Tab-separated table of N, CA, C and O in Angstrom:
chain	number	residue	atom	x	y	z
A	230	TYR	N	5.513	1.450	-19.677
A	230	TYR	CA	4.690	0.572	-20.485
A	230	TYR	C	3.249	1.051	-20.487
A	230	TYR	O	2.589	0.992	-21.515
A	231	GLN	N	2.773	1.552	-19.346
A	231	GLN	CA	1.384	2.011	-19.282
A	231	GLN	C	1.127	3.145	-20.270
A	231	GLN	O	0.088	3.186	-20.927
A	232	TYR	N	2.073	4.065	-20.384
A	232	TYR	CA	1.931	5.165	-21.347
A	232	TYR	C	2.027	4.653	-22.785
A	232	TYR	O	1.226	5.016	-23.637
A	233	LEU	N	3.031	3.846	-23.065
A	233	LEU	CA	3.222	3.348	-24.426
A	233	LEU	C	2.038	2.520	-24.898
A	233	LEU	O	1.627	2.616	-26.055
A	234	ARG	N	1.504	1.728	-24.008
A	234	ARG	CA	0.343	0.900	-24.345
A	234	ARG	C	-0.847	1.772	-24.740
A	234	ARG	O	-1.515	1.508	-25.734
A	235	ARG	N	-1.090	2.820	-23.980
A	235	ARG	CA	-2.195	3.724	-24.294
A	235	ARG	C	-1.916	4.536	-25.561
A	235	ARG	O	-2.798	4.776	-26.362
A	236	TYR	N	-0.668	4.952	-25.730
A	236	TYR	CA	-0.292	5.701	-26.928
A	236	TYR	C	-0.515	4.853	-28.178
A	236	TYR	O	-1.043	5.330	-29.182
A	237	LYS	N	-0.123	3.598	-28.111
A	237	LYS	CA	-0.281	2.682	-29.245
A	237	LYS	C	-1.758	2.495	-29.599
A	237	LYS	O	-2.109	2.373	-30.765
A	238	ARG	N	-2.614	2.522	-28.598
A	238	ARG	CA	-4.060	2.371	-28.821
A	238	ARG	C	-4.738	3.700	-29.164
A	238	ARG	O	-5.948	3.768	-29.276
A	239	ARG	N	-3.933	4.755	-29.263
A	239	ARG	CA	-4.418	6.101	-29.586
A	239	ARG	C	-5.400	6.631	-28.539
A	239	ARG	O	-6.359	7.323	-28.844
A	240	GLU	N	-5.137	6.270	-27.271
A	240	GLU	CA	-5.960	6.764	-26.170
A	240	GLU	C	-5.464	8.143	-25.744
A	240	GLU	O	-4.301	8.491	-25.958
A	241	ASN	N	-6.337	8.919	-25.148
A	241	ASN	CA	-5.990	10.251	-24.663
A	241	ASN	C	-5.077	10.119	-23.439
A	241	ASN	O	-5.467	9.565	-22.425
A	242	LEU	N	-3.872	10.648	-23.543
A	242	LEU	CA	-2.907	10.573	-22.446
A	242	LEU	C	-2.986	11.779	-21.523
A	242	LEU	O	-2.343	11.793	-20.472
A	243	ASP	N	-3.753	12.789	-21.897
A	243	ASP	CA	-3.833	14.002	-21.083
A	243	ASP	C	-4.410	13.741	-19.695
A	243	ASP	O	-4.052	14.411	-18.740
A	244	ASN	N	-5.293	12.769	-19.579
A	244	ASN	CA	-5.944	12.489	-18.301
A	244	ASN	C	-5.361	11.269	-17.597
A	244	ASN	O	-5.892	10.825	-16.585
A	245	PHE	N	-4.286	10.723	-18.132
A	245	PHE	CA	-3.699	9.519	-17.548
A	245	PHE	C	-2.504	9.872	-16.676
A	245	PHE	O	-1.689	10.720	-17.025
A	246	THR	N	-2.400	9.215	-15.548
A	246	THR	CA	-1.245	9.338	-14.671
A	246	THR	C	-0.778	7.934	-14.303
A	246	THR	O	-1.593	7.075	-13.961
A	247	PHE	N	0.510	7.724	-14.374
A	247	PHE	CA	1.106	6.438	-14.037
A	247	PHE	C	0.790	6.055	-12.602
A	247	PHE	O	0.870	6.891	-11.698
A	248	VAL	N	0.433	4.793	-12.402
A	248	VAL	CA	0.178	4.275	-11.063
A	248	VAL	C	1.163	3.135	-10.807
A	248	VAL	O	1.068	2.078	-11.439
A	249	PRO	N	2.138	3.355	-9.927
A	249	PRO	CA	3.109	2.295	-9.630
A	249	PRO	C	2.408	1.053	-9.086
A	249	PRO	O	1.450	1.151	-8.332
A	250	GLY	N	2.872	-0.091	-9.511
A	250	GLY	CA	2.319	-1.342	-9.018
A	250	GLY	C	1.118	-1.841	-9.803
A	250	GLY	O	0.696	-2.980	-9.626
A	251	ARG	N	0.552	-0.997	-10.661
A	251	ARG	CA	-0.591	-1.438	-11.476
A	251	ARG	C	-0.065	-2.378	-12.545
A	251	ARG	O	0.860	-2.064	-13.273
A	252	ILE	N	-0.665	-3.545	-12.622
A	252	ILE	CA	-0.242	-4.537	-13.597
A	252	ILE	C	-1.215	-4.513	-14.767
A	252	ILE	O	-2.421	-4.673	-14.587
A	253	GLU	N	-0.662	-4.281	-15.949
A	253	GLU	CA	-1.455	-4.260	-17.175
A	253	GLU	C	-0.790	-5.170	-18.187
A	253	GLU	O	0.410	-5.093	-18.393
A	254	GLY	N	-1.560	-5.984	-18.829
A	254	GLY	CA	-1.017	-6.874	-19.851
A	254	GLY	C	-0.122	-7.941	-19.264
A	254	GLY	O	-0.035	-8.135	-18.056
A	255	THR	N	0.541	-8.632	-20.154
A	255	THR	CA	1.450	-9.707	-19.751
A	255	THR	C	2.902	-9.244	-19.921
A	255	THR	O	3.169	-8.213	-20.538
A	256	GLU	N	3.819	-10.029	-19.390
A	256	GLU	CA	5.229	-9.713	-19.554
A	256	GLU	C	5.609	-9.702	-21.028
A	256	GLU	O	6.380	-8.852	-21.484
A	257	LYS	N	5.049	-10.631	-21.793
A	257	LYS	CA	5.331	-10.719	-23.219
A	257	LYS	C	4.845	-9.466	-23.944
A	257	LYS	O	5.573	-8.903	-24.772
A	258	GLU	N	3.627	-9.017	-23.634
A	258	GLU	CA	3.090	-7.800	-24.262
A	258	GLU	C	3.947	-6.584	-23.916
A	258	GLU	O	4.219	-5.738	-24.769
A	259	CYS	N	4.377	-6.500	-22.679
A	259	CYS	CA	5.219	-5.395	-22.236
A	259	CYS	C	6.534	-5.382	-23.004
A	259	CYS	O	6.950	-4.340	-23.533
A	260	LEU	N	7.187	-6.513	-23.095
A	260	LEU	CA	8.459	-6.611	-23.792
A	260	LEU	C	8.300	-6.273	-25.275
A	260	LEU	O	9.111	-5.539	-25.843
A	261	GLU	N	7.244	-6.784	-25.898
A	261	GLU	CA	7.000	-6.489	-27.308
A	261	GLU	C	6.770	-4.995	-27.531
A	261	GLU	O	7.275	-4.417	-28.496
A	262	CYS	N	6.027	-4.376	-26.633
A	262	CYS	CA	5.748	-2.950	-26.731
A	262	CYS	C	7.032	-2.134	-26.569
A	262	CYS	O	7.302	-1.208	-27.351
A	263	LEU	N	7.838	-2.467	-25.579
A	263	LEU	CA	9.098	-1.761	-25.362
A	263	LEU	C	10.027	-1.923	-26.560
A	263	LEU	O	10.665	-0.954	-26.993
A	264	MET	N	10.079	-3.121	-27.125
A	264	MET	CA	10.931	-3.358	-28.280
A	264	MET	C	10.435	-2.582	-29.495
A	264	MET	O	11.239	-2.087	-30.290
A	265	GLU	N	9.137	-2.445	-29.621
A	265	GLU	CA	8.565	-1.703	-30.746
A	265	GLU	C	8.953	-0.224	-30.690
A	265	GLU	O	9.280	0.387	-31.703
A	266	PHE	N	8.915	0.361	-29.500
A	266	PHE	CA	9.167	1.790	-29.357
A	266	PHE	C	10.628	2.133	-29.079
A	266	PHE	O	10.996	3.303	-29.092
A	267	CYS	N	11.442	1.137	-28.841
A	267	CYS	CA	12.845	1.364	-28.494
A	267	CYS	C	13.623	2.034	-29.626
A	267	CYS	O	14.545	2.801	-29.381
A	268	GLY	N	13.267	1.749	-30.853
A	268	GLY	CA	13.960	2.359	-31.981
A	268	GLY	C	15.118	1.532	-32.515
A	268	GLY	O	15.839	1.978	-33.402
A	269	ARG	N	15.307	0.358	-31.972
A	269	ARG	CA	16.365	-0.544	-32.434
A	269	ARG	C	15.706	-1.810	-32.975
A	269	ARG	O	14.716	-2.280	-32.418
A	270	SER	N	16.269	-2.382	-34.031
A	270	SER	CA	15.660	-3.570	-34.621
A	270	SER	C	15.848	-4.812	-33.762
A	270	SER	O	14.982	-5.679	-33.722
A	271	ASN	N	16.952	-4.906	-33.055
A	271	ASN	CA	17.218	-6.057	-32.201
A	271	ASN	C	17.941	-5.569	-30.950
A	271	ASN	O	19.136	-5.810	-30.791
A	272	PRO	N	17.219	-4.882	-30.044
A	272	PRO	CA	17.888	-4.251	-28.901
A	272	PRO	C	18.405	-5.273	-27.885
A	272	PRO	O	17.821	-6.325	-27.681
A	273	SER	N	19.510	-4.901	-27.260
A	273	SER	CA	20.037	-5.714	-26.167
A	273	SER	C	19.264	-5.354	-24.896
A	273	SER	O	18.512	-4.378	-24.854
A	274	TRP	N	19.500	-6.127	-23.837
A	274	TRP	CA	18.853	-5.822	-22.558
A	274	TRP	C	19.307	-4.459	-22.041
A	274	TRP	O	18.537	-3.706	-21.466
A	275	THR	N	20.570	-4.158	-22.274
A	275	THR	CA	21.100	-2.858	-21.842
A	275	THR	C	20.404	-1.716	-22.574
A	275	THR	O	20.044	-0.707	-21.965
A	276	GLU	N	20.216	-1.866	-23.870
A	276	GLU	CA	19.524	-0.831	-24.648
A	276	GLU	C	18.076	-0.669	-24.193
A	276	GLU	O	17.582	0.451	-24.070
A	277	LEU	N	17.395	-1.773	-23.925
A	277	LEU	CA	16.018	-1.689	-23.417
A	277	LEU	C	15.981	-1.040	-22.041
A	277	LEU	O	15.098	-0.227	-21.750
A	278	SER	N	16.955	-1.370	-21.209
A	278	SER	CA	17.022	-0.783	-19.878
A	278	SER	C	17.259	0.718	-19.962
A	278	SER	O	16.588	1.504	-19.278
A	279	ASN	N	18.213	1.130	-20.797
A	279	ASN	CA	18.476	2.560	-20.973
A	279	ASN	C	17.255	3.288	-21.528
A	279	ASN	O	16.934	4.399	-21.094
A	280	PHE	N	16.582	2.681	-22.480
A	280	PHE	CA	15.376	3.269	-23.057
A	280	PHE	C	14.296	3.468	-21.999
A	280	PHE	O	13.710	4.547	-21.885
A	281	THR	N	14.041	2.441	-21.205
A	281	THR	CA	12.980	2.554	-20.189
A	281	THR	C	13.361	3.544	-19.093
A	281	THR	O	12.510	4.298	-18.626
A	282	GLN	N	14.627	3.590	-18.703
A	282	GLN	CA	15.055	4.559	-17.686
A	282	GLN	C	14.909	5.985	-18.198
A	282	GLN	O	14.434	6.866	-17.474
A	283	PHE	N	15.303	6.222	-19.441
A	283	PHE	CA	15.171	7.552	-20.028
A	283	PHE	C	13.700	7.936	-20.159
A	283	PHE	O	13.301	9.051	-19.818
A	284	LEU	N	12.890	7.016	-20.648
A	284	LEU	CA	11.460	7.285	-20.810
A	284	LEU	C	10.805	7.575	-19.462
A	284	LEU	O	10.033	8.530	-19.328
A	285	ASN	N	11.121	6.792	-18.448
A	285	ASN	CA	10.565	7.022	-17.110
A	285	ASN	C	10.965	8.391	-16.571
A	285	ASN	O	10.144	9.098	-15.987
A	286	PHE	N	12.219	8.768	-16.777
A	286	PHE	CA	12.694	10.077	-16.329
A	286	PHE	C	11.905	11.195	-17.016
A	286	PHE	O	11.426	12.130	-16.366
A	287	GLN	N	11.741	11.095	-18.325
A	287	GLN	CA	11.017	12.114	-19.078
A	287	GLN	C	9.546	12.174	-18.676
A	287	GLN	O	8.963	13.267	-18.551
A	288	LEU	N	8.924	11.037	-18.479
A	288	LEU	CA	7.507	11.013	-18.116
A	288	LEU	C	7.273	11.553	-16.708
A	288	LEU	O	6.273	12.222	-16.455
A	289	ARG	N	8.189	11.284	-15.778
A	289	ARG	CA	8.068	11.856	-14.430
A	289	ARG	C	8.143	13.376	-14.486
A	289	ARG	O	7.378	14.069	-13.820
A	290	LYS	N	9.071	13.890	-15.284
A	290	LYS	CA	9.189	15.340	-15.452
A	290	LYS	C	7.917	15.915	-16.073
A	290	LYS	O	7.436	16.965	-15.658
A	291	CYS	N	7.380	15.220	-17.034
A	291	CYS	CA	6.153	15.667	-17.696
A	291	CYS	C	4.982	15.706	-16.716
A	291	CYS	O	4.219	16.676	-16.696
A	292	GLU	N	4.840	14.673	-15.902
A	292	GLU	CA	3.743	14.624	-14.936
A	292	GLU	C	3.831	15.745	-13.915
A	292	GLU	O	2.818	16.225	-13.428
A	293	LYS	N	5.053	16.193	-13.595
A	293	LYS	CA	5.238	17.253	-12.618
A	293	LYS	C	5.172	18.649	-13.236
A	293	LYS	O	5.085	19.639	-12.517
A	294	SER	N	5.187	18.725	-14.556
A	294	SER	CA	5.203	20.009	-15.251
A	294	SER	C	3.872	20.740	-15.093
A	294	SER	O	2.801	20.150	-15.215
A	295	VAL	N	3.936	22.031	-14.842
A	295	VAL	CA	2.722	22.841	-14.720
A	295	VAL	C	1.963	22.868	-16.046
A	295	VAL	O	0.742	22.978	-16.065
A	296	PHE	N	2.666	22.751	-17.158
A	296	PHE	CA	2.021	22.772	-18.467
A	296	PHE	C	1.166	21.534	-18.716
A	296	PHE	O	0.284	21.539	-19.571
A	297	CYS	N	1.449	20.454	-17.993
A	297	CYS	CA	0.697	19.213	-18.166
A	297	CYS	C	-0.252	18.951	-17.006
A	297	CYS	O	-0.869	17.894	-16.938
A	298	SER	N	-0.378	19.892	-16.095
A	298	SER	CA	-1.246	19.702	-14.937
A	298	SER	C	-2.709	19.864	-15.329
A	298	SER	O	-3.034	20.441	-16.369
A	299	LEU	N	-3.598	19.353	-14.491
A	299	LEU	CA	-5.026	19.481	-14.760
A	299	LEU	C	-5.490	20.931	-14.684
A	299	LEU	O	-6.451	21.317	-15.330
A	300	VAL	N	-4.807	21.750	-13.909
A	300	VAL	CA	-5.192	23.149	-13.748
A	300	VAL	C	-4.927	23.943	-15.020
A	300	VAL	O	-5.786	24.662	-15.516
A	301	VAL	N	-3.741	23.804	-15.570
A	301	VAL	CA	-3.351	24.561	-16.758
A	301	VAL	C	-3.466	23.707	-18.021
A	301	VAL	O	-3.546	24.236	-19.118
A	302	GLY	N	-3.520	22.413	-17.847
A	302	GLY	CA	-3.482	21.477	-18.967
A	302	GLY	C	-4.526	21.672	-20.029
A	302	GLY	O	-4.286	21.399	-21.203
A	303	ASP	N	-5.708	22.156	-19.671
A	303	ASP	CA	-6.759	22.358	-20.668
A	303	ASP	C	-6.348	23.351	-21.745
A	303	ASP	O	-6.798	23.276	-22.882
A	304	GLN	N	-5.492	24.280	-21.383
A	304	GLN	CA	-5.032	25.275	-22.349
A	304	GLN	C	-3.921	24.745	-23.228
A	304	GLN	O	-3.587	25.348	-24.248
A	305	PHE	N	-3.325	23.624	-22.858
A	305	PHE	CA	-2.212	23.041	-23.599
A	305	PHE	C	-2.496	21.586	-23.964
A	305	PHE	O	-1.655	20.729	-23.786
A	306	ARG	N	-3.658	21.296	-24.485
A	306	ARG	CA	-4.015	19.901	-24.820
A	306	ARG	C	-2.953	19.256	-25.702
A	306	ARG	O	-2.504	19.850	-26.670
A	307	GLY	N	-2.565	18.034	-25.339
A	307	GLY	CA	-1.604	17.279	-26.109
A	307	GLY	C	-0.159	17.706	-25.930
A	307	GLY	O	0.737	17.162	-26.552
A	308	PHE	N	0.072	18.685	-25.077
A	308	PHE	CA	1.425	19.201	-24.887
A	308	PHE	C	2.301	18.117	-24.320
A	308	PHE	O	3.364	17.877	-24.729
């Protein structure tokens, strides 16, 4: 949700790193945001769960990628 919220606001994600336990927005805002990006018009809880698990997996891989690191990241802006 932290990434999607910033993406929706067109904020720079290159310098952002997920912080577990950080609370942003309300539960309603989070659910609305997830439903907006899920890609389904009326997703079930299972579909939302699968979407968030897949997104979390991809974002963790991205954060660990050398191409997205602060050291090399300047050469690959927006990657």
